[in-house]
C-alpha cells in the first residue's frame, strides 16, 4: 500500500474570526508545512468538530409508503434475488448524507420485497438486524435453521453473526422493512460477513405457526433451563403483534382506571427486550412500539442519536425540528440526533377509524447508553 | 430546514458482476425512480458496505517526531492560544480520510504546544481525552480546578464533561500529544461543548508535585471512602511514569525468574485503568504501555478497531499490514482496523542505549467491547 | 447490656487424634485460660467447621400433603388470623435443626390457610417471599395495593419490603405454600419488619382476573416504558400456570421433534425470572418448575445450598442422599446442601393418569451465585 | 440416615399476648399434632424471627490484646502446629453465641501465632480469609506458591480455594490476626476444604521483600496484560502499610487545605479493593482502615451486618450500643448488626504520642450488598 498524501488544504480564516490567527505569509507557509506532513490544526476545525450540541449531518425526512411500495413492486419484476446481491432491499438515503444508503449516520432502513416462491440466500454478518412488518404475510425468515413466520405487526430481531435466509411460502408478494446498524459498523469498521448455503433445506421450508425460538423463549418471565447458549442479542426471534397490542391496550386502560402505566397522558409504549437480560434486543439497536390515543399529543423530546419511525396504524401530525408532516400507515421518517420530536394523533383525511396512532420506532440509543454518552430532554 | 435531495446516482453494474441485474432501459428507469424518492438498493452497494472483514478507509501511516516538533514550535511563534481556537493542537490526518483531522475513523491524535507563561482557556466537552508526554515538563493541566503536573512518561486521562485548562508555569515551551474520540463522536453525533472561564484563578496556578486526584485515588488497591462522586471515566488524573516503568520492569524480571507476567516472551504490557472499576480509563479509549526487550519481536496481531502508537523510548522495526518502518523516540503511527501489527525491538542507528523499546498505545477497543463487536487474532 | 461470658468449655481431645496436642495439665490450664478470655482454638473445632464438603445440619425429609392439610384445616377452626400473629402459616421444621421452623438452614416453607371471608393484615418485611398454589383458588394477595388472584399452578413472588395482605373473597377455604428466606436473614441478622394497615380498603377488595402488575409486566419480552420504578426483585407478581404449562409442553415437544429444549431426556424445566433483568425473581430465592415425562429419570445432581420441592402433579420416586420416597400431589420434601437428588416419574398406586411428574422447586442458589460460592455436579 | 423427629415443643402463649390464640385443650391438641408432623406455627415464633429491626444474637464485646497475646505465646509453647489441627489459631468467641468460635454470627476472628522456624501446612478452602498484622514481622504466607512477607500494618487477603501455607523465617515468634467468613459458610453450608502438601518446597522458602502478586498487581491503576487468570477475590496478596498510611495522611491533609477527601471532619478512611474490579477484596468480607485525628469523634452509625475492629495505633473511647470502652493498640472489639458505633480519638493514659487513632475494620457488608439487603444510617 502506498500512502497518498492528499488532505484538503488547511484554510486561512479571516482575521476577525474568533480564535483565528492573523493571516500572514508566515502563517500561510506554516499551513503548507502542515499539509506536507499530513497535519491539520484544531483551531480551524473546532467549530465543526466540537459544536455546542449535536448538529446532525442528517436531515429530518419523510418517505411515503405509497411512493416506496410501487418501486419495490417494480424491483420485484426487474431484479432477481440471489447470491451476490443477496437481498432485494432498497434503502432510505437521507438527503444530506451524500447519497449514501444511510437513513441516519448510524442507521440503515430499507424496504425488502420477496415474490411468491422466492428465496433470499443464507448469509451472516456482524451487523445487527431486525424486520418489522407493516402489512402482509407469507414470508418465513430462517434464522439458524429455525423458520420464523412474519406477519403484520410482528417485530423480528436477528442479532449479528446468525445465519439467516428468507423464503416466501405464499402465493403473494410480501414487503417489510429491515433495520440494521450498517452505517455504524461501516464508520467504526467492525464488519464481518460470510456467505452461507445457497439453498436452505427442505426441513427448513416448513411453515410453522411459531418458531422454535418462541417455543423456548416466548413465555413471560420463564427461562428455559435447557435452551442452547447463543451469542449477543435476543434469542427470541419474534415479538408477536398480539402481545404488543395487548400490552399497549393494557397501559391505556390502566391510565383510564387511574393507575400508572403510560409514559405520559394518552401515550403508551413498550420496548422490545432480550428476555435473558431485560436489556435492548440488539447491542446497537433499540426498538419500541408507541401508541398515542386519538387527540393526544406527546411532549417534544430530543435525544442523542437518531431514530427512525414507521407509522403502523392511524394517522397524525409529526413535528421533527422545523419540519412538520401529516403521516399515515406505512410512512417512514427519521429524527436526527438532538432534533426535537413530537406527534399528535389525529384522524386522517382518508381514514374513518376512531383508533389510536401506532408508531414503530428504532434507534441507536444502546450505543450511547453503553458508552455513557446518552442524553435526552423534554423541550417543552 | 429545506430538504435538498441530492444522492449520488445509483450506478448500473456490468451484467457479469455477481448479484447484479441485467442492465436494461427498464432497470435504468427503476434506478432513476429510486433516486427521485431518495432510495438506494442494497445490491449495488453491498460489497463496500458489508465486506468479509473490516477493510479500513484509513491507511497505515507514520509521522516522525522530528518532522512534527519543528512545525509545532513554529506554530508556537505564529499562532496565539485563546478563546475560540482554544488549543494550539495540530492533528494527524490520515492520508486516506479525505484530509479530515482524523488519524483513524474513530480517533484523534494531535501534538499540542504551549509557550512559557501561556494559558489554554477552560472548556469542557463530551469527547473523552488524554495527554501523554514523550518529553519535557512544566505544564499543569487543571481539571475541575485540580492542577495536575505533566512530565515525561506520564499519562493524563481526562474524561468527558470535566472542565479543564492548561498553563505553562515554566520558562521553556512544552509539547505533548493529545488523544480524543473526536471522530467517533463526530460520526455518531453525540458531542456537547461548553466554554468555561477565560482565566483560571490564582489558586489554580499553584504547581504541586501531585494533583489532589492522585492524593485521593493514586494508592494501589485503596478506595478513599470520602472522595466526592464523579462521572464516567477515571477519577485518577495522572498515571506517573515511575509506576508504569516499575510495573514493566517487574514483569520482565518475573519472566527472567521463570514466572508468568509478560504477554509473550520479552513483551511486557500494562493497561491504564479506572481504579474505581478496573475497566478502561475512558469509556471510548483504551490506553496501554508496552515494553519489548531489545531483540524480541511481538507476534502479529490484528484487531477490530484502530490503534495509535507513540514510541516512548528505544527503537525498532514496526510492521503494519504491508508497511514497514524503523521508528525511534516520539514517532507516531496508526494501525487501522484489522491490519496485522508487530514490532521488533532493535538498536537504532543513532542511539547507543541497550534498553528496550517502550511503546505507548491508545485505541478504540472499549467501544467494540461494550457493543460485543470486538475480535482479535494472532496471525502467525 | 451485660456481657455474660458463657462459652461451652474447650474440650481436650485424645492424644492419638490427628492434629491434637497431647493432653497435659499445662494444656488443660491453657484451655481454661482460653475460656476465661472467651477464646476457642481452631484445632479442636476444625473438623466440624471446615469439612471436606458441605455436611448439612439438615436432613432429607418428606412431609405428606395428606398429613399437613388436615392440620391446617383444624388450625382454620381454632386459630384466628390477625394483627400480632399476622398469618395462619405453619412451617415445616427440619428434624435435625433443633425444632426451629426451618425446612433448611436458609429456607422457610409453610402451609398457609385462609377461611372464607378472612383477611390477613397488611405488613412488610425485608424477607423475600413467594406463594405457590398446589390446589384451590379464591384468595387475592394484595401487594402494594394491587390485588393478585391466586389459582392452582400459579407462582406469586413478592420481594422484600413490599406491603402485602391477603383476603379470601370466596366461599371456600384455601391453602397454599409460602416460601421465604427467614432462616437466612435470621442467621445473617438483616431483617426489618413493619406493620401496615389493619384493614385493606374496599378498592383493594376487587377481584380482577389479572393484577395490574401482570398488565404492565406480563407480556413476553416487552418492557413497559411508563411503569413506576420498584425495588429489588421482580415487579411481576404472578407467573400463571397457563404459561408455565405451555412452556414445559413446548420443551418436551421440541425434544420429540429432535430439537434442543429439554435439560436432559424427558426432563423439561423453566426458571421464574425478573423480566427487568432476566435473573432470579428474588435476590435470595430461585424458583423453578420441572416436568419429568412418565418413565423418565433425572441424573443425580448435588449442589451447594438447599432446595425444597413440592409435587404439583403426577407421582414418582424421589432419591435424596440415602433416602427414597414415593411421592404424589402436594407432598413436600427438602434436599439439603450437597445431597444428591434424582427423581423417576412413575404412575402412582392411586392415580390413573398417563401424565408427567410436575415438580415445583425453590432454593437458595442466588445467594451462592452472588457470592461466587455456588458449585454443582452430576454424580452419575 | 434415619430421621429423628425431635423439635422443641410448640409453646402455648398467654391469652393476652397479641396475636396468640386462646389456650384451650383443642389448641393444645393441635400443637401436639404439629409436633408429630414436624411443624411449627408462625404465630408463636414471629416475634423472634421477624423483629422490627435486626436484634443480634451477638453482643458487643472487647478483647484486650494484653490478655490475648500471653495466651497465644503459651499456646506457642504447648501446642504444635501440624496436619490435622492445621493452624495455631485461637478464635474470639462472642459471649452470647453459645461458646462457638464466632466473633459474630457471620465472622471469624482469631489470633494466630507461629514460632521461629515453624511451618503451618498447606491447605485450601472455600472460606475467604485475610491476615492483618498489628505488630512484628518475620512470617511469610505462601499463597499459590508465592511467598508474601507479613509486616506491621500490612493487610493480606487470601480469597477462597487458593492453596496457602505459612512459615516463620525469623528468629522470633510472630502473632497476627486472621479474619474469615467461617460462620457464614458454616450457616449457609457452602464449605469445601482440601489438604495440600505437608511441606512447602525450598523455592517457596525464599524471603523476598515483595510477593510476585505485588510485582504484577501492586501498581496503582495499572493492569498487567499478561497476568494469569485467577478466581474470585483479589489477585493482590498484600496491601502494604506504607500505601495505607500515605493515603490516610493525604486525606487528612486535603481536609486541612480545605478540599474534600475525608469521610467526616477528622476521619479519613480507605477500603481495600480488588484492583481488577474496584470492589471489595473478598466476595464476603470488606476490609478498611480508618484514621481519626486526635480529638475528633465519628458520628454514630449503625449498619446491617457485623464489624470487627482492631486498634492499630493510638487510643480512644469506643461506644457500641450501650457499651463503652477505652481502647489501645491491639485491642479487638465487635459491633453486632444494627448496633450504633462511634469512636473518639483520645490520648491514652500510657501513651505520649500526639498521633491519631488508627482502626482496622472488617465486616460482612459485601454479603448484604450483593443480596440488596444492606442498610445503614447515622443515628445522630
Coordinates of N, CA, C and O in Angstrom, one line a residue, chain D residues 18-85:
Chain D
X18 N -50.5 -10.5 72.2 CA -51.2 -10.1 70.9 C -50.9 -11.1 69.8 O -49.8 -11.6 69.7
X19 N -52.0 -11.5 69.1 CA -51.9 -12.4 68.0 C -51.9 -13.8 68.4 O -51.7 -14.7 67.5
X20 N -52.0 -14.1 69.7 CA -52.0 -15.6 70.1 C -53.4 -16.1 70.3 O -54.2 -15.4 70.9
X21 N -53.7 -17.3 69.9 CA -55.0 -17.8 70.1 C -55.2 -18.2 71.6 O -54.2 -18.4 72.3
X22 N -56.4 -18.2 72.0 CA -56.8 -18.6 73.4 C -56.3 -20.0 73.6 O -56.7 -20.9 72.9
X23 N -55.6 -20.2 74.7 CA -55.2 -21.6 75.0 C -56.4 -22.4 75.4 O -57.1 -22.1 76.3
X24 N -56.5 -23.5 74.8 CA -57.6 -24.4 75.0 C -57.1 -25.8 74.9 O -56.0 -26.0 74.2
X25 N -57.8 -26.8 75.4 CA -57.4 -28.2 75.1 C -57.3 -28.5 73.7 O -56.4 -29.2 73.2
X26 N -58.2 -28.0 72.9 CA -58.2 -28.3 71.5 C -57.0 -27.7 70.8 O -56.3 -28.3 70.0
X27 N -56.6 -26.5 71.2 CA -55.4 -25.9 70.7 C -54.2 -26.7 71.1 O -53.3 -27.0 70.3
X28 N -54.2 -27.1 72.4 CA -53.1 -27.9 72.9 C -52.9 -29.2 72.0 O -51.8 -29.6 71.6
X29 N -54.1 -29.8 71.7 CA -54.0 -31.0 70.8 C -53.5 -30.7 69.4 O -52.8 -31.5 68.9
X30 N -53.9 -29.5 68.9 CA -53.4 -29.1 67.6 C -51.9 -29.0 67.6 O -51.2 -29.4 66.7
X31 N -51.4 -28.3 68.7 CA -50.0 -28.1 68.8 C -49.2 -29.5 68.8 O -48.1 -29.6 68.3
X32 N -49.8 -30.4 69.6 CA -49.2 -31.7 69.6 C -49.2 -32.4 68.2 O -48.3 -33.1 67.8
X33 N -50.3 -32.1 67.5 CA -50.3 -32.6 66.1 C -49.2 -32.0 65.2 O -48.6 -32.7 64.4
X34 N -49.0 -30.7 65.4 CA -47.9 -30.0 64.7 C -46.6 -30.7 65.0 O -45.8 -31.1 64.1
X35 N -46.3 -31.0 66.3 CA -45.1 -31.5 66.6 C -44.8 -32.9 66.0 O -43.8 -33.2 65.5
X36 N -45.9 -33.7 66.0 CA -45.8 -35.0 65.5 C -45.4 -35.0 64.0 O -44.7 -35.8 63.5
X37 N -46.0 -34.0 63.3 CA -45.7 -33.9 61.8 C -44.5 -32.9 61.5 O -44.3 -32.6 60.4
X38 N -43.8 -32.5 62.6 CA -42.6 -31.7 62.4 C -43.0 -30.3 61.8 O -42.5 -29.9 60.7
X39 N -44.0 -29.7 62.4 CA -44.5 -28.4 62.0 C -44.4 -27.4 63.2 O -44.5 -27.8 64.3
X40 N -44.2 -26.2 62.8 CA -44.1 -25.1 63.9 C -44.9 -23.9 63.3 O -44.7 -23.5 62.2
X41 N -45.9 -23.4 64.1 CA -46.7 -22.3 63.6 C -45.9 -21.0 63.6 O -45.0 -20.8 64.5
X42 N -46.2 -20.1 62.6 CA -45.5 -18.8 62.6 C -45.9 -18.0 63.8 O -45.1 -17.2 64.4
X43 N -47.2 -18.0 64.2 CA -47.7 -17.1 65.1 C -47.0 -17.1 66.5 O -47.0 -16.2 67.2
X44 N -46.5 -18.3 66.9 CA -45.8 -18.4 68.1 C -44.3 -17.9 68.0 O -43.6 -17.8 69.1
X45 N -43.8 -17.8 66.8 CA -42.4 -17.5 66.6 C -42.1 -16.2 66.0 O -40.9 -15.8 65.9
X46 N -43.1 -15.5 65.5 CA -42.8 -14.4 64.7 C -42.0 -13.3 65.3 O -41.2 -12.6 64.7
X47 N -42.2 -13.1 66.6 CA -41.5 -12.0 67.3 C -40.0 -12.2 67.3 O -39.2 -11.3 67.0
X48 N -39.6 -13.4 67.4 CA -38.1 -13.7 67.3 C -37.6 -13.7 65.9 O -36.6 -13.2 65.6
X49 N -38.4 -14.3 65.0 CA -38.0 -14.5 63.6 C -38.0 -13.2 62.8 O -37.2 -13.0 61.9
X50 N -39.0 -12.4 63.1 CA -39.2 -11.2 62.2 C -39.3 -9.9 63.0 O -40.3 -9.3 63.1
X51 N -38.2 -9.5 63.7 CA -38.2 -8.3 64.5 C -38.3 -7.1 63.7 O -38.1 -7.1 62.4
X52 N -38.6 -6.0 64.3 CA -38.8 -4.7 63.6 C -37.4 -4.3 63.0 O -37.4 -3.6 62.0
X53 N -36.3 -4.6 63.6 CA -35.0 -4.4 63.0 C -34.1 -5.5 63.6 O -34.4 -6.2 64.5
X54 N -32.9 -5.6 63.0 CA -32.0 -6.7 63.4 C -31.7 -6.6 64.9 O -31.4 -5.5 65.4
X55 N -32.0 -7.6 65.7 CA -31.6 -7.7 67.1 C -30.6 -8.8 67.2 O -30.9 -10.0 67.2
X56 N -29.3 -8.5 67.2 CA -28.3 -9.5 67.0 C -28.3 -10.5 68.2 O -28.5 -10.1 69.3
X57 N -28.1 -11.7 67.9 CA -27.8 -12.7 68.9 C -26.4 -12.4 69.5 O -26.1 -12.9 70.6
X58 N -25.6 -11.7 68.8 CA -24.2 -11.4 69.4 C -24.3 -10.2 70.3 O -25.2 -9.4 70.2
X59 N -23.3 -10.1 71.1 CA -23.1 -8.9 72.0 C -22.0 -8.1 71.5 O -21.0 -8.6 71.0
X60 N -22.0 -6.8 71.8 CA -20.8 -6.0 71.7 C -19.8 -6.6 72.7 O -20.2 -7.0 73.8
X61 N -18.5 -6.7 72.3 CA -17.6 -7.3 73.3 C -16.2 -6.8 72.9 O -15.9 -6.6 71.7
X62 N -15.3 -6.7 73.9 CA -13.9 -6.2 73.7 C -13.0 -7.3 74.2 O -13.2 -7.9 75.3
X63 N -12.0 -7.6 73.4 CA -10.9 -8.5 73.8 C -9.6 -7.6 73.9 O -9.3 -6.9 72.9
X64 N -8.9 -7.7 75.0 CA -7.7 -6.8 75.1 C -6.5 -7.6 74.6 O -6.3 -8.8 74.9
X65 N -5.7 -6.9 73.8 CA -4.5 -7.6 73.2 C -3.6 -8.1 74.3 O -3.0 -9.1 74.2
X66 N -3.6 -7.3 75.4 CA -2.7 -7.7 76.5 C -3.1 -9.0 77.2 O -2.4 -9.7 77.9
X67 N -4.4 -9.4 77.0 CA -4.9 -10.7 77.5 C -4.7 -11.8 76.5 O -4.4 -12.9 76.9
X68 N -4.8 -11.4 75.2 CA -4.8 -12.5 74.2 C -3.3 -12.9 73.9 O -3.1 -14.1 73.8
X69 N -2.4 -12.0 73.9 CA -1.1 -12.3 73.4 C -0.4 -13.3 74.3 O 0.2 -14.3 73.8
X70 N -0.5 -13.2 75.7 CA 0.2 -14.2 76.5 C -0.4 -15.6 76.3 O 0.3 -16.6 76.4
X71 N -1.7 -15.7 76.1 CA -2.3 -17.0 75.8 C -1.8 -17.6 74.5 O -1.5 -18.8 74.4
X72 N -1.6 -16.7 73.5 CA -1.1 -17.2 72.2 C 0.4 -17.6 72.4 O 0.8 -18.7 71.9
X73 N 1.1 -16.9 73.2 CA 2.5 -17.3 73.5 C 2.6 -18.6 74.2 O 3.4 -19.5 73.9
X74 N 1.7 -18.8 75.2 CA 1.7 -20.0 75.9 C 1.3 -21.2 75.0 O 1.9 -22.3 75.0
X75 N 0.3 -20.9 74.1 CA 0.0 -22.0 73.1 C 1.2 -22.3 72.2 O 1.4 -23.4 71.8
X76 N 2.0 -21.3 71.9 CA 3.2 -21.5 71.1 C 4.1 -22.5 71.8 O 4.8 -23.3 71.1
X77 N 4.1 -22.5 73.1 CA 5.0 -23.5 73.9 C 4.3 -24.9 73.9 O 5.0 -25.9 73.9
X78 N 3.0 -24.9 74.0 CA 2.4 -26.2 74.3 C 1.8 -26.9 73.1 O 1.6 -28.1 73.2
X79 N 1.4 -26.2 72.1 CA 0.6 -26.8 71.0 C 1.4 -26.7 69.7 O 1.7 -25.7 69.2
X80 N 1.7 -27.9 69.2 CA 2.5 -27.9 68.0 C 1.6 -27.6 66.8 O 0.3 -27.7 66.9
X81 N 2.2 -27.1 65.7 CA 1.4 -26.8 64.5 C 1.6 -27.9 63.5 O 2.8 -28.3 63.3
X82 N 0.5 -28.5 63.0 CA 0.8 -29.5 62.0 C -0.5 -30.0 61.4 O -1.6 -29.5 61.6
X83 N -0.4 -31.0 60.5 CA -1.5 -31.5 59.8 C -2.6 -32.0 60.7 O -2.3 -32.7 61.7
X84 N -3.8 -31.6 60.4 CA -5.0 -32.0 61.2 C -5.5 -30.9 62.0 O -6.6 -30.4 61.8
X85 N -4.6 -30.3 62.9 CA -5.0 -29.0 63.6 C -4.8 -27.9 62.7 O -5.5 -26.9 62.7

